[in-house]
Short mmCIF file of C-alpha atoms in Angstrom, two decimals:
data_model
loop_
_atom_site.label_atom_id
_atom_site.label_comp_id
_atom_site.label_asym_id
_atom_site.label_seq_id
_atom_site.Cartn_x
_atom_site.Cartn_y
_atom_site.Cartn_z
CA UNK M 1 -14.71 7.76 9.49
CA UNK M 2 -15.01 6.77 5.87
CA UNK M 3 -18.78 6.74 6.18
CA UNK M 4 -21.51 7.21 8.73
CA UNK M 5 -23.36 4.12 7.54
CA UNK M 6 -23.10 0.74 9.23
CA UNK M 7 -22.62 -1.54 6.25
CA UNK M 8 -20.07 -4.33 6.35
CA UNK M 9 -17.94 -2.64 3.70
CA UNK M 10 -17.88 0.63 5.60
CA UNK M 11 -16.77 -1.23 8.73
CA UNK M 12 -13.83 -2.68 6.80
CA UNK M 13 -12.89 0.71 5.37
CA UNK M 14 -13.14 2.32 8.79
CA UNK M 15 -10.87 -0.39 10.22
CA UNK M 16 -8.24 0.33 7.56
CA UNK M 17 -8.41 4.04 8.38
CA UNK M 18 -8.10 3.23 12.10
CA UNK M 19 -4.93 1.25 11.36
CA UNK M 20 -3.52 4.29 9.55
CA UNK M 21 -4.31 6.44 12.59
CA UNK M 22 -2.37 3.97 14.77
CA UNK M 23 0.72 4.62 12.66
CA UNK M 24 0.47 1.65 10.31
CA UNK M 25 1.76 2.25 6.79
CA UNK M 26 -1.08 1.52 4.37
CA UNK M 27 -0.76 1.19 0.58
CA UNK M 28 -3.68 0.41 -1.72
CA UNK M 29 -3.96 -0.66 -5.35
CA UNK M 30 -7.38 -0.59 -7.00
CA UNK M 31 -8.91 -1.44 -10.33
CA UNK M 32 -10.02 1.70 -12.14
CA UNK M 33 -13.64 2.31 -13.05
CA UNK M 34 -15.13 -0.42 -10.89
CA UNK M 35 -18.31 0.56 -9.06
CA UNK M 36 -17.48 2.97 -6.21
CA UNK M 37 -13.68 2.57 -6.23
CA UNK M 38 -13.12 6.23 -7.13
CA UNK M 39 -15.42 7.42 -4.34
CA UNK M 40 -13.61 5.22 -1.84
CA UNK M 41 -10.21 6.39 -3.11
CA UNK M 42 -11.20 10.00 -2.43
CA UNK M 43 -12.12 9.09 1.14
CA UNK M 44 -8.77 7.34 1.63
CA UNK M 45 -6.98 10.38 0.18
CA UNK M 46 -8.50 12.52 2.94
CA UNK M 47 -6.67 10.25 5.39
CA UNK M 48 -3.35 10.51 3.48
CA UNK M 49 -3.61 6.87 2.43
CA UNK M 50 -2.08 6.47 -1.05
CA UNK M 51 -4.27 4.77 -3.64
CA UNK M 52 -2.88 3.85 -7.06
CA UNK M 53 -4.57 2.35 -10.10
CA UNK M 54 -3.90 -0.48 -12.50
CA UNK M 55 -4.79 0.89 -15.93
CA UNK M 56 -4.39 -0.76 -19.30
CA UNK M 57 -1.67 -3.23 -18.34
CA UNK M 58 -4.09 -6.08 -17.75
CA UNK M 59 -7.60 -6.75 -19.00
CA UNK M 60 -8.87 -6.56 -15.43
CA UNK M 61 -7.25 -6.25 -12.03
CA UNK M 62 -9.16 -9.01 -10.26
CA UNK M 63 -7.00 -9.86 -7.26
CA UNK M 64 -8.46 -9.38 -3.79
CA UNK M 65 -5.90 -9.59 -1.00
CA UNK M 66 -4.43 -8.17 2.17
CA UNK M 67 -0.71 -8.52 2.89
CA UNK M 68 0.06 -7.81 6.52
CA UNK M 69 3.42 -7.21 8.20
CA UNK M 70 5.24 -9.14 5.47
CA UNK M 71 4.15 -12.47 6.95
CA UNK M 72 0.35 -12.78 6.73
CA UNK M 73 -1.66 -12.87 3.54
CA UNK M 74 -5.39 -13.11 2.90
CA UNK M 75 -6.21 -14.29 -0.63
CA UNK M 76 -9.87 -14.67 -1.50
CA UNK M 77 -12.61 -14.51 -4.09
CA UNK M 78 -14.45 -11.90 -2.04
CA UNK M 79 -15.23 -8.58 -3.68
CA UNK M 80 -15.40 -5.81 -1.11
CA UNK M 81 -19.14 -5.45 -1.61
CA UNK M 82 -22.11 -5.87 0.68
CA UNK M 83 -23.53 -8.68 -1.43
CA UNK M 84 -20.27 -10.56 -1.82
CA UNK M 85 -19.40 -10.45 1.88
CA UNK M 86 -22.87 -10.96 3.34
CA UNK M 87 -24.76 -13.02 0.78
CA UNK M 88 -22.43 -14.94 -1.54
CA UNK M 89 -20.73 -18.29 -1.05
CA UNK M 90 -17.10 -17.18 -1.23
CA UNK M 91 -13.77 -18.78 -0.46
CA UNK M 92 -10.63 -17.39 1.09
CA UNK M 93 -7.53 -18.45 2.96
CA UNK M 94 -5.38 -16.70 5.56
CA UNK M 95 -1.77 -17.88 5.49
CA UNK M 96 0.79 -16.94 8.12
CA UNK M 97 4.11 -17.71 6.44
CA UNK M 98 6.98 -15.37 5.61
CA UNK M 99 7.78 -17.10 2.33
CA UNK M 100 4.21 -17.16 1.02
CA UNK M 101 3.50 -13.59 2.12
CA UNK M 102 6.83 -12.52 0.64
CA UNK M 103 5.90 -13.94 -2.76
CA UNK M 104 2.63 -12.02 -2.80
CA UNK M 105 4.48 -8.93 -1.58
CA UNK M 106 6.75 -9.17 -4.61
CA UNK M 107 3.69 -9.27 -6.87
CA UNK M 108 2.25 -6.25 -5.08
CA UNK M 109 5.53 -4.34 -5.32
CA UNK M 110 5.72 -5.02 -9.06
CA UNK M 111 2.20 -3.69 -9.54
CA UNK M 112 2.97 -0.76 -7.24
CA UNK M 113 5.89 0.20 -9.46
CA UNK M 114 3.74 0.34 -12.61
CA UNK M 115 0.57 1.71 -11.03
CA UNK M 116 -0.74 5.12 -11.99
CA UNK M 117 -2.29 7.98 -10.09
CA UNK M 118 -4.95 10.57 -10.74
CA UNK M 119 -2.84 13.72 -10.39
CA UNK M 120 0.86 14.38 -11.06
CA UNK M 121 1.39 15.70 -7.54
CA UNK M 122 0.97 12.14 -6.26
CA UNK M 123 4.51 10.96 -6.93
CA UNK M 124 4.81 7.26 -6.14
CA UNK M 125 7.51 5.81 -3.90
CA UNK M 126 8.38 2.30 -2.73
CA UNK M 127 11.18 0.63 -0.80
CA UNK M 128 12.94 -2.65 -0.17
CA UNK M 129 12.90 -4.51 2.12
CA UNK M 130 9.33 -3.66 3.02
CA UNK M 131 10.03 -4.15 6.72
CA UNK M 132 13.76 -3.57 7.23
CA UNK M 133 15.63 -4.75 10.30
CA UNK M 134 18.39 -2.86 12.09
CA UNK M 135 20.96 -4.56 9.86
CA UNK M 136 19.22 -3.76 6.55
CA UNK M 137 20.20 -1.24 3.94
CA UNK M 138 16.96 0.32 2.67
CA UNK M 139 16.61 1.02 -1.04
CA UNK M 140 13.94 3.66 -1.68
CA UNK M 141 12.64 4.10 -5.24
CA UNK M 142 10.79 7.06 -6.73
CA UNK M 143 8.61 5.85 -9.61
CA UNK M 144 8.40 8.67 -12.15
CA UNK M 145 6.87 6.88 -15.15
CA UNK M 146 3.92 9.28 -15.24
CA UNK M 147 6.32 12.05 -16.30
CA UNK M 148 7.77 10.11 -19.24
CA UNK M 149 10.95 11.85 -20.47
CA UNK M 150 10.11 15.30 -19.09
CA UNK M 151 12.06 14.88 -15.84
CA UNK M 152 14.57 17.58 -14.88
CA UNK M 153 15.22 16.78 -11.23
CA UNK M 154 14.22 14.21 -8.61
CA UNK M 155 14.61 14.60 -4.85
CA UNK M 156 13.85 12.38 -1.89
CA UNK M 157 13.12 13.86 1.51
CA UNK M 158 14.14 11.67 4.46
CA UNK M 159 13.29 12.20 8.13
CA UNK M 160 14.52 9.91 10.92
CA UNK M 161 11.97 9.69 13.73
CA UNK M 162 11.13 13.28 14.74
CA UNK M 163 14.35 14.77 13.39
CA UNK M 164 14.79 17.36 10.66
CA UNK M 165 14.17 16.63 6.99
CA UNK M 166 17.13 15.98 4.70
CA UNK M 167 16.55 16.31 0.96
CA UNK M 168 18.69 14.21 -1.37
CA UNK M 169 19.00 14.96 -5.07
CA UNK M 170 18.83 11.57 -6.79
CA UNK M 171 18.41 12.55 -10.44
CA UNK M 172 21.54 10.65 -11.48
CA UNK M 173 20.58 7.52 -9.51
CA UNK M 174 18.34 6.10 -12.19
CA UNK M 175 17.61 2.62 -13.51
CA UNK M 176 15.26 0.98 -15.99
CA UNK M 177 11.64 0.45 -15.05
CA UNK M 178 9.79 -2.75 -15.93
CA UNK M 179 8.99 -1.02 -19.23
CA UNK M 180 12.75 -0.61 -19.89
CA UNK M 181 12.65 3.17 -19.57
CA UNK M 182 15.00 5.21 -17.38
CA UNK M 183 12.33 6.46 -14.98
CA UNK M 184 13.01 4.78 -11.61
CA UNK M 185 15.17 6.84 -9.24
CA UNK M 186 16.67 5.43 -6.05
CA UNK M 187 18.35 6.37 -2.80
CA UNK M 188 19.91 4.01 -0.27
CA UNK M 189 19.43 4.60 3.44
CA UNK M 190 21.91 2.86 5.71
CA UNK M 191 20.90 0.58 8.61
CA UNK M 192 18.94 2.24 11.40
CA UNK M 193 18.31 1.14 15.00
CA UNK M 194 15.39 -1.11 15.85
CA UNK M 195 12.08 0.76 16.31
CA UNK M 196 13.19 3.65 14.09
CA UNK M 197 10.51 5.22 11.90
CA UNK M 198 11.81 6.68 8.64
CA UNK M 199 9.52 9.11 6.82
CA UNK M 200 10.11 9.61 3.10
CA UNK M 201 8.60 11.98 0.56
CA UNK M 202 9.35 12.17 -3.17
CA UNK M 203 9.64 15.26 -5.37
CA UNK M 204 9.83 15.51 -9.17
CA UNK M 205 10.59 18.67 -11.16
CA UNK M 206 9.02 18.46 -14.60
CA UNK M 207 7.95 21.05 -17.17
CA UNK M 208 8.77 23.92 -14.83
CA UNK M 209 6.80 22.62 -11.84
CA UNK M 210 7.56 20.64 -8.70
CA UNK M 211 5.24 17.76 -7.80
CA UNK M 212 5.40 15.70 -4.61
CA UNK M 213 3.96 12.54 -3.12
CA UNK M 214 2.49 11.72 0.25
CA UNK M 215 4.70 11.22 3.27
CA UNK M 216 5.17 7.50 3.88
CA UNK M 217 6.67 5.81 6.94
CA UNK M 218 9.20 2.97 6.74
CA UNK M 219 9.27 1.13 10.10
CA UNK M 220 12.50 -0.57 11.16
CA UNK M 221 11.59 -3.62 13.23
CA UNK M 222 13.76 -6.52 14.34
CA UNK M 223 10.66 -8.40 15.48
CA UNK M 224 6.96 -7.98 14.89
CA UNK M 225 5.36 -10.38 17.33
CA UNK M 226 2.86 -13.11 16.61
CA UNK M 227 -0.84 -13.55 16.07
CA UNK M 228 -2.86 -16.72 15.80
CA UNK M 229 -4.58 -17.30 12.46
CA UNK M 230 -5.58 -20.95 12.77
CA UNK M 231 -9.33 -20.72 12.19
CA UNK M 232 -10.20 -23.86 10.24
CA UNK M 233 -13.66 -22.98 8.95
CA UNK M 234 -15.56 -19.73 8.74
CA UNK M 235 -19.28 -19.53 7.96
CA UNK M 236 -20.39 -16.96 5.38
CA UNK M 237 -21.66 -14.56 8.05
CA UNK M 238 -18.22 -14.65 9.66
CA UNK M 239 -16.17 -13.69 6.62
CA UNK M 240 -16.40 -9.98 7.26
CA UNK M 241 -15.56 -10.50 10.92
CA UNK M 242 -12.51 -12.58 9.98
CA UNK M 243 -11.20 -9.78 7.78
CA UNK M 244 -11.98 -7.11 10.35
CA UNK M 245 -10.42 -9.15 13.16
CA UNK M 246 -7.09 -9.33 11.35
CA UNK M 247 -6.54 -5.61 11.09
CA UNK M 248 -6.49 -4.52 14.76
CA UNK M 249 -3.65 -6.98 15.45
CA UNK M 250 -1.33 -5.47 12.86
CA UNK M 251 1.89 -4.22 14.37
CA UNK M 252 3.22 -0.80 13.42
CA UNK M 253 4.44 -2.08 10.12
CA UNK M 254 3.16 -2.49 6.58
CA UNK M 255 -0.33 -3.17 5.33
CA UNK M 256 -0.61 -3.69 1.59
CA UNK M 257 -4.17 -3.87 0.32
CA UNK M 258 -5.08 -5.01 -3.17
CA UNK M 259 -8.69 -4.09 -3.85
CA UNK M 260 -10.54 -5.66 -6.72
CA UNK M 261 -13.94 -4.05 -6.17
CA UNK M 262 -14.84 -1.81 -3.26
CA UNK M 263 -18.55 -1.21 -3.61
CA UNK M 264 -20.63 0.64 -1.04
CA UNK M 265 -24.26 -0.42 -1.29
CA UNK M 266 -26.60 2.56 -1.29
CA UNK M 267 -29.98 2.44 0.41
#
């Protein structure tokens, strides 16, 4: 568990961790220096959930959202704080629509590609499409902007289901980042059968040392299923329950969490 306390925020964090334990791929972006974000990030790190930070690019990273399975998005004014969830008058909307969720996923992926991390060993990696089908080529990108120009070699480890790891040297497969620097490295994985789980791990050799990222799972799914998200009104006391209720229904696919403030109220 993230915490032994019973606050609403801790329940949400525990639910995210439980999704990870079910095999769901979880990615989190946070705003740096906001309340207890760093404490929460350390707890997520213990669960091998990658947390990256928006630093300096914007005045403040103020978006609060969940993007689920590439088709459901929760956008809201709710800070992940006890007061905001339990006491404030807040507004939020859950939309189940591939196009709308896809637009927000593109925003998340852009931020993911420029996000930073606390230690060099956390090499960032992303992929497209986020939820490939059995007919999709999968483009995996290693984001190496934290190393600037001091990059000697980049590798991507790929494991199909429970098979052996294959390491690909992708140093020459490089393209411009959003900052117009040659620091994004890619590898294309061909189509895989439905229900395949592809595990990837990035490695960067810089200044005489190898650094690596967390293992991340890319699920290949031709269908995800359906959930009903047609609640028309939700009283303030039910906001936390609405958020918590969404997470257990997530299929074994992608959860992208954008956290504006994740504050754990202390007694």
